[in-house]
CSV table of C-alpha atoms in Angstrom, one decimal:
chain,number,residue,atom,x,y,z
A,1,GLN,CA,0.1,0.1,-0.1
A,2,ALA,CA,0.8,3.3,-1.1
A,3,PRO,CA,2.4,6.5,1.9
A,4,ILE,CA,0.8,9.3,2.1
A,5,PRO,CA,1.5,11.7,0.6
A,6,PRO,CA,3.0,14.4,3.0
A,7,THR,CA,1.2,16.9,0.9
A,8,LEU,CA,-2.3,15.4,1.8
A,9,ALA,CA,-1.2,14.3,6.2
A,10,LEU,CA,0.0,18.7,6.1
A,11,ASN,CA,-3.4,19.8,4.0
A,12,TYR,CA,-5.4,17.6,6.3
A,13,PHE,CA,-3.8,20.1,9.3
A,14,LYS,CA,-5.2,23.1,7.7
A,15,ALA,CA,-8.4,22.1,7.3
A,16,PRO,CA,-11.6,23.2,8.6
A,17,PHE,CA,-13.0,21.7,11.4
A,18,SER,CA,-16.3,20.6,8.5
A,19,VAL,CA,-13.9,18.6,6.8
A,20,LEU,CA,-12.8,17.0,9.8
A,21,ALA,CA,-16.1,16.2,11.4
A,22,ALA,CA,-16.4,14.7,8.2
A,23,MET,CA,-13.8,12.0,8.6
A,24,GLU,CA,-14.0,12.1,11.7
A,25,LEU,CA,-17.8,10.8,11.3
A,26,SER,CA,-16.7,8.4,7.9
A,27,ILE,CA,-14.2,6.3,11.1
A,28,PHE,CA,-16.9,6.7,13.5
A,29,ASN,CA,-18.8,3.3,13.1
A,30,VAL,CA,-15.5,1.1,13.8
A,31,ASN,CA,-15.3,1.8,17.4
A,32,HIS,CA,-18.4,3.3,18.7
A,33,GLY,CA,-21.5,1.8,15.8
A,34,TYR,CA,-22.5,-0.8,17.7
A,35,CYS,CA,-22.7,1.1,21.4
A,36,GLU,CA,-24.9,3.3,19.8
A,37,ALA,CA,-26.4,1.3,18.1
A,38,VAL,CA,-27.9,0.3,22.1
A,39,VAL,CA,-27.9,4.4,23.2
A,40,ARG,CA,-30.6,4.7,20.0
A,41,GLY,CA,-32.3,1.7,21.1
A,42,LEU,CA,-32.8,3.1,24.9
A,43,ARG,CA,-33.3,6.3,23.5
A,44,SER,CA,-35.8,4.7,21.6
A,45,GLY,CA,-37.7,3.5,25.4
A,46,PHE,CA,-38.0,7.0,26.4
A,47,LEU,CA,-41.6,7.8,27.9
A,48,GLY,CA,-43.0,9.7,25.4
A,49,VAL,CA,-46.9,11.9,25.5
A,50,GLU,CA,-49.0,8.7,25.4
A,51,ASP,CA,-47.1,7.9,28.2
A,52,TYR,CA,-47.2,10.5,30.3
A,53,ARG,CA,-50.4,11.0,29.9
A,54,ARG,CA,-51.2,7.1,31.7
A,55,LEU,CA,-49.6,8.9,34.8
A,56,GLY,CA,-50.4,11.9,35.0
A,57,THR,CA,-54.9,10.5,34.5
A,58,SER,CA,-52.9,7.3,37.8
A,59,ASP,CA,-55.4,7.9,40.9
A,60,THR,CA,-52.6,5.4,42.7
A,61,LEU,CA,-48.9,4.3,42.5
A,62,GLU,CA,-50.4,1.1,41.6
A,63,ASP,CA,-52.1,2.4,39.0
A,64,MET,CA,-49.4,4.2,38.0
A,65,ARG,CA,-47.0,1.0,37.9
A,66,SER,CA,-50.7,-0.7,36.0
A,67,ALA,CA,-49.7,2.5,33.4
A,68,LEU,CA,-46.5,1.3,32.6
A,69,GLU,CA,-46.4,-1.4,31.9
A,70,GLU,CA,-47.3,-0.9,28.2
A,71,SER,CA,-44.1,0.5,28.0
A,72,ASP,CA,-40.2,0.1,28.2
A,73,TYR,CA,-40.4,0.1,32.1
A,74,GLY,CA,-43.2,-2.2,32.7
A,75,THR,CA,-40.9,-4.8,34.9
A,76,PHE,CA,-38.4,-2.5,36.0
A,77,LEU,CA,-41.5,-2.4,39.7
A,78,GLN,CA,-42.7,-5.9,39.2
A,79,ASP,CA,-40.8,-7.6,41.5
A,80,GLU,CA,-42.0,-5.2,43.8
A,81,PRO,CA,-45.1,-6.0,47.3
A,82,SER,CA,-47.7,-3.2,47.2
A,83,PRO,CA,-48.1,-0.9,48.8
A,84,LEU,CA,-45.4,1.0,46.5
A,85,MET,CA,-43.5,3.5,48.1
A,86,VAL,CA,-42.9,6.7,46.1
A,87,ALA,CA,-38.9,5.9,47.1
A,88,THR,CA,-39.1,2.7,46.5
A,89,ILE,CA,-39.6,4.2,42.6
A,90,SER,CA,-37.1,6.3,42.7
A,91,LYS,CA,-35.1,4.0,44.2
A,92,LYS,CA,-35.4,1.5,40.9
A,93,CYS,CA,-35.9,4.4,38.3
A,94,TYR,CA,-32.2,4.7,39.5
A,95,GLU,CA,-30.8,1.4,39.4
A,96,LYS,CA,-32.2,0.9,36.0
A,97,LEU,CA,-30.5,3.8,34.6
A,98,ALA,CA,-27.1,2.4,36.6
A,99,ASP,CA,-27.7,-0.5,35.6
A,100,GLU,CA,-27.9,0.8,31.0
A,101,PHE,CA,-25.5,3.0,32.3
A,102,ARG,CA,-22.6,0.1,32.9
A,103,TYR,CA,-24.1,-1.6,30.3
A,104,VAL,CA,-23.7,0.7,27.5
A,105,LYS,CA,-19.9,0.8,29.4
A,106,ALA,CA,-19.4,-2.5,29.1
A,107,GLN,CA,-19.8,-2.2,25.3
A,108,THR,CA,-16.8,0.8,24.7
A,109,VAL,CA,-13.6,1.4,24.2
A,110,GLU,CA,-11.3,4.2,25.0
A,111,PRO,CA,-11.3,6.5,25.2
A,112,LEU,CA,-15.6,6.3,26.0
A,113,ALA,CA,-14.5,4.4,28.7
A,114,THR,CA,-12.7,6.7,30.6
A,115,PHE,CA,-15.3,9.6,29.1
A,116,MET,CA,-18.6,7.3,30.7
A,117,ASP,CA,-15.8,7.1,34.2
A,118,PHE,CA,-15.6,10.8,34.2
A,119,ILE,CA,-19.5,10.8,34.1
A,120,ALA,CA,-19.6,7.7,37.4
A,121,ARG,CA,-17.4,10.1,39.1
A,122,GLU,CA,-20.3,13.2,39.9
A,123,LYS,CA,-22.2,10.5,41.8
A,124,MET,CA,-19.2,9.0,43.1
A,125,ILE,CA,-18.7,12.6,45.0
A,126,ASP,CA,-22.8,12.9,46.2
A,127,ASN,CA,-22.3,8.9,47.5
A,128,VAL,CA,-18.7,10.0,49.7
A,129,VAL,CA,-19.5,13.9,51.4
A,130,MET,CA,-22.9,12.3,52.6
A,131,ILE,CA,-21.5,8.4,53.6
A,132,ILE,CA,-18.6,11.4,55.1
A,133,GLN,CA,-21.5,13.0,56.8
A,134,GLY,CA,-23.0,10.5,58.8
A,135,VAL,CA,-19.3,9.5,59.8
A,136,LEU,CA,-19.0,12.4,61.6
A,137,ASN,CA,-22.4,12.4,62.9
A,138,ASN,CA,-20.9,8.8,64.0
A,139,LYS,CA,-23.7,7.6,62.6
A,140,ALA,CA,-23.9,3.8,60.7
A,141,PRO,CA,-22.7,3.9,56.6
A,142,ILE,CA,-25.3,0.9,56.1
A,143,GLU,CA,-27.6,3.4,57.1
A,144,LEU,CA,-26.8,5.8,54.8
A,145,GLN,CA,-28.1,3.0,51.7
A,146,GLU,CA,-31.3,4.2,50.5
A,147,LYS,CA,-30.0,7.7,49.6
A,148,VAL,CA,-27.2,5.8,47.8
A,149,HIS,CA,-26.5,7.2,44.3
A,150,PRO,CA,-26.0,3.3,42.3
A,151,LEU,CA,-23.8,5.1,39.8
A,152,GLY,CA,-21.9,6.4,41.9
A,153,VAL,CA,-20.6,3.1,43.7
A,154,PHE,CA,-17.7,1.7,43.8
A,155,GLU,CA,-15.7,-0.9,45.3
A,156,GLY,CA,-14.8,0.7,48.2
A,157,MET,CA,-18.1,0.8,49.3
A,158,LYS,CA,-19.3,-2.2,49.7
A,159,VAL,CA,-16.4,-2.3,53.0
A,160,ILE,CA,-17.5,0.3,54.2
A,161,MET,CA,-21.5,-0.4,53.4
A,162,SER,CA,-20.8,-3.7,55.4
A,163,GLU,CA,-22.9,-4.4,58.9
A,164,THR,CA,-19.0,-5.0,60.2
A,165,PHE,CA,-17.9,-1.5,59.6
A,166,ASP,CA,-16.5,0.3,62.4
A,167,VAL,CA,-17.9,4.1,62.7
A,168,GLN,CA,-16.3,4.5,65.7
A,169,GLY,CA,-12.9,4.0,64.0
A,170,GLY,CA,-12.3,6.6,62.9
A,171,PHE,CA,-11.4,8.0,59.7
A,172,ASP,CA,-8.8,5.5,58.7
A,173,ASP,CA,-10.8,3.7,56.3
A,174,VAL,CA,-12.5,5.9,55.3
A,175,TYR,CA,-9.0,7.9,54.5
A,176,ARG,CA,-8.0,4.4,52.8
A,177,ILE,CA,-11.2,3.8,50.9
A,178,PHE,CA,-12.4,7.3,48.8
A,179,LEU,CA,-9.0,8.7,49.3
A,180,VAL,CA,-6.0,6.2,48.0
A,181,ASP,CA,-8.6,3.6,45.9
A,182,THR,CA,-11.3,6.2,44.1
A,183,PRO,CA,-10.8,7.3,41.2
A,184,ILE,CA,-11.4,10.5,43.0
A,185,GLY,CA,-8.8,10.4,45.0
A,186,PRO,CA,-6.6,13.3,44.2
A,187,TYR,CA,-9.8,15.2,44.2
A,188,PHE,CA,-9.7,15.0,48.4
A,189,GLU,CA,-6.1,15.3,48.5
A,190,GLU,CA,-6.3,18.5,47.1
A,191,TYR,CA,-8.8,19.3,48.5
A,192,LEU,CA,-6.9,18.5,51.4
A,193,ARG,CA,-4.4,20.2,51.6
A,194,ASP,CA,-5.9,23.5,50.3
A,195,ALA,CA,-8.1,22.7,53.9
A,196,ASP,CA,-4.7,22.3,55.8
A,197,ARG,CA,-2.7,24.6,54.5
A,198,GLU,CA,-2.0,26.4,57.5
A,199,LYS,CA,-0.4,23.8,59.0
A,200,ASP,CA,3.0,23.2,58.4
A,201,GLU,CA,3.3,22.0,54.4
A,202,MET,CA,2.7,18.5,53.8
A,203,SER,CA,5.4,15.7,53.0
A,204,ARG,CA,5.1,15.3,48.6
A,205,ALA,CA,4.0,12.1,49.7
A,206,GLY,CA,0.2,13.3,50.6
A,207,ILE,CA,-1.3,14.4,54.3
A,208,GLU,CA,-1.0,11.6,57.4
A,209,THR,CA,-4.1,9.7,57.1
A,210,SER,CA,-3.9,11.2,61.4
A,211,GLN,CA,-4.5,14.7,60.0
A,212,VAL,CA,-7.6,13.7,57.7
A,213,GLY,CA,-10.4,13.3,60.2
A,214,GLY,CA,-9.5,16.5,62.8
A,215,ILE,CA,-9.9,18.6,58.5
A,216,LEU,CA,-13.3,17.1,57.9
A,217,THR,CA,-14.9,17.8,60.9
A,218,LYS,CA,-13.6,21.6,61.1
A,219,GLN,CA,-14.8,21.9,57.0
A,220,ASP,CA,-18.3,22.7,56.1
A,221,LEU,CA,-19.4,20.0,53.8
A,222,GLU,CA,-21.2,22.2,51.2
A,223,ILE,CA,-18.0,23.3,51.0
A,224,MET,CA,-15.9,20.8,50.7
A,225,LYS,CA,-18.6,19.1,48.3
A,226,ALA,CA,-18.4,22.1,46.2
A,227,THR,CA,-14.6,22.1,45.6
A,228,LEU,CA,-14.5,18.6,45.2
A,229,LYS,CA,-16.6,18.9,41.8
A,230,LYS,CA,-14.7,21.7,40.3
A,231,ALA,CA,-11.6,20.2,40.0
A,232,TRP,CA,-13.6,16.8,38.9
A,233,LEU,CA,-15.1,19.6,36.2
A,234,GLU,CA,-11.6,21.2,35.3
A,235,ASP,CA,-10.4,17.4,35.0
A,236,PHE,CA,-12.4,16.4,33.1
A,237,ASN,CA,-13.0,19.3,30.5
A,238,GLU,CA,-8.4,19.2,30.9
A,239,PHE,CA,-9.8,15.4,28.6
A,240,CYS,CA,-12.0,16.5,27.2
A,241,GLN,CA,-9.9,19.0,25.2
A,242,GLY,CA,-7.4,17.1,25.4
A,243,LEU,CA,-9.3,14.3,22.5
A,244,GLY,CA,-10.1,17.4,20.4
A,245,GLY,CA,-12.5,17.6,17.3
A,246,THR,CA,-16.2,17.4,17.8
A,247,THR,CA,-15.5,15.9,22.0
A,248,ALA,CA,-13.6,19.6,22.9
A,249,GLU,CA,-16.2,21.9,21.2
A,250,VAL,CA,-19.5,20.1,21.8
A,251,MET,CA,-18.2,19.3,26.1
A,252,GLY,CA,-16.3,22.1,26.9
A,253,HIS,CA,-19.5,24.7,26.0
A,254,MET,CA,-21.4,21.8,28.3
A,255,LEU,CA,-18.4,21.7,31.3
A,256,LYS,CA,-18.4,25.6,31.3
A,257,MET,CA,-22.2,26.1,31.0
A,258,GLU,CA,-22.2,23.3,34.8
A,259,ALA,CA,-19.4,25.2,36.0
């Protein structure tokens, strides 16, 4: 096969955005065709005007369950006993979302897999802040199970959510799991360094486990949550800009609006 002429290669980098976008789409199906087909299939299952009309005429939650039977949501409540609770419906909806999200992610290749990881990190931050709030109030994390967003669940949470987890043990396990074993660990590390900058200069390895409890008990959790999401948005934006092309243009605008 003949090599690409140098002039053609040079013209690629000088081509306008519309031409580059067209070239992007020409090879899109190679890696992302099946994944997009799955997403289009899921999108076709969104509730329509007629579905919402039936829901609007429901007098009880049982009527609502019956109204959903003809939609793609027809089975997600079928195993739930009566009487239905609002919290149950909300929980099952989020679980359905998380299951479909993970299924789509399982069909992806890089860099889309990392892109979807970034989406899930926002909910990881929400879950972690909520659990820290519970630990500060001496509340066992398992008691917060119903409030955990399933999209933000990660492997280490299984340890903290177990009945054997000792909430009186301080932040040793919390530090190890949240700040070391998760993708959002670097955001926490940066936040804790900033929160503790009045003290002696931190070692290059980071904050010691014994210091974490003192810092977290002093900090307002809403400020911490906002700071962590700021770090996440900056990291996500840097990743998208590094990809370039349509992703950088579209996601750059969306992330700036979110920020």
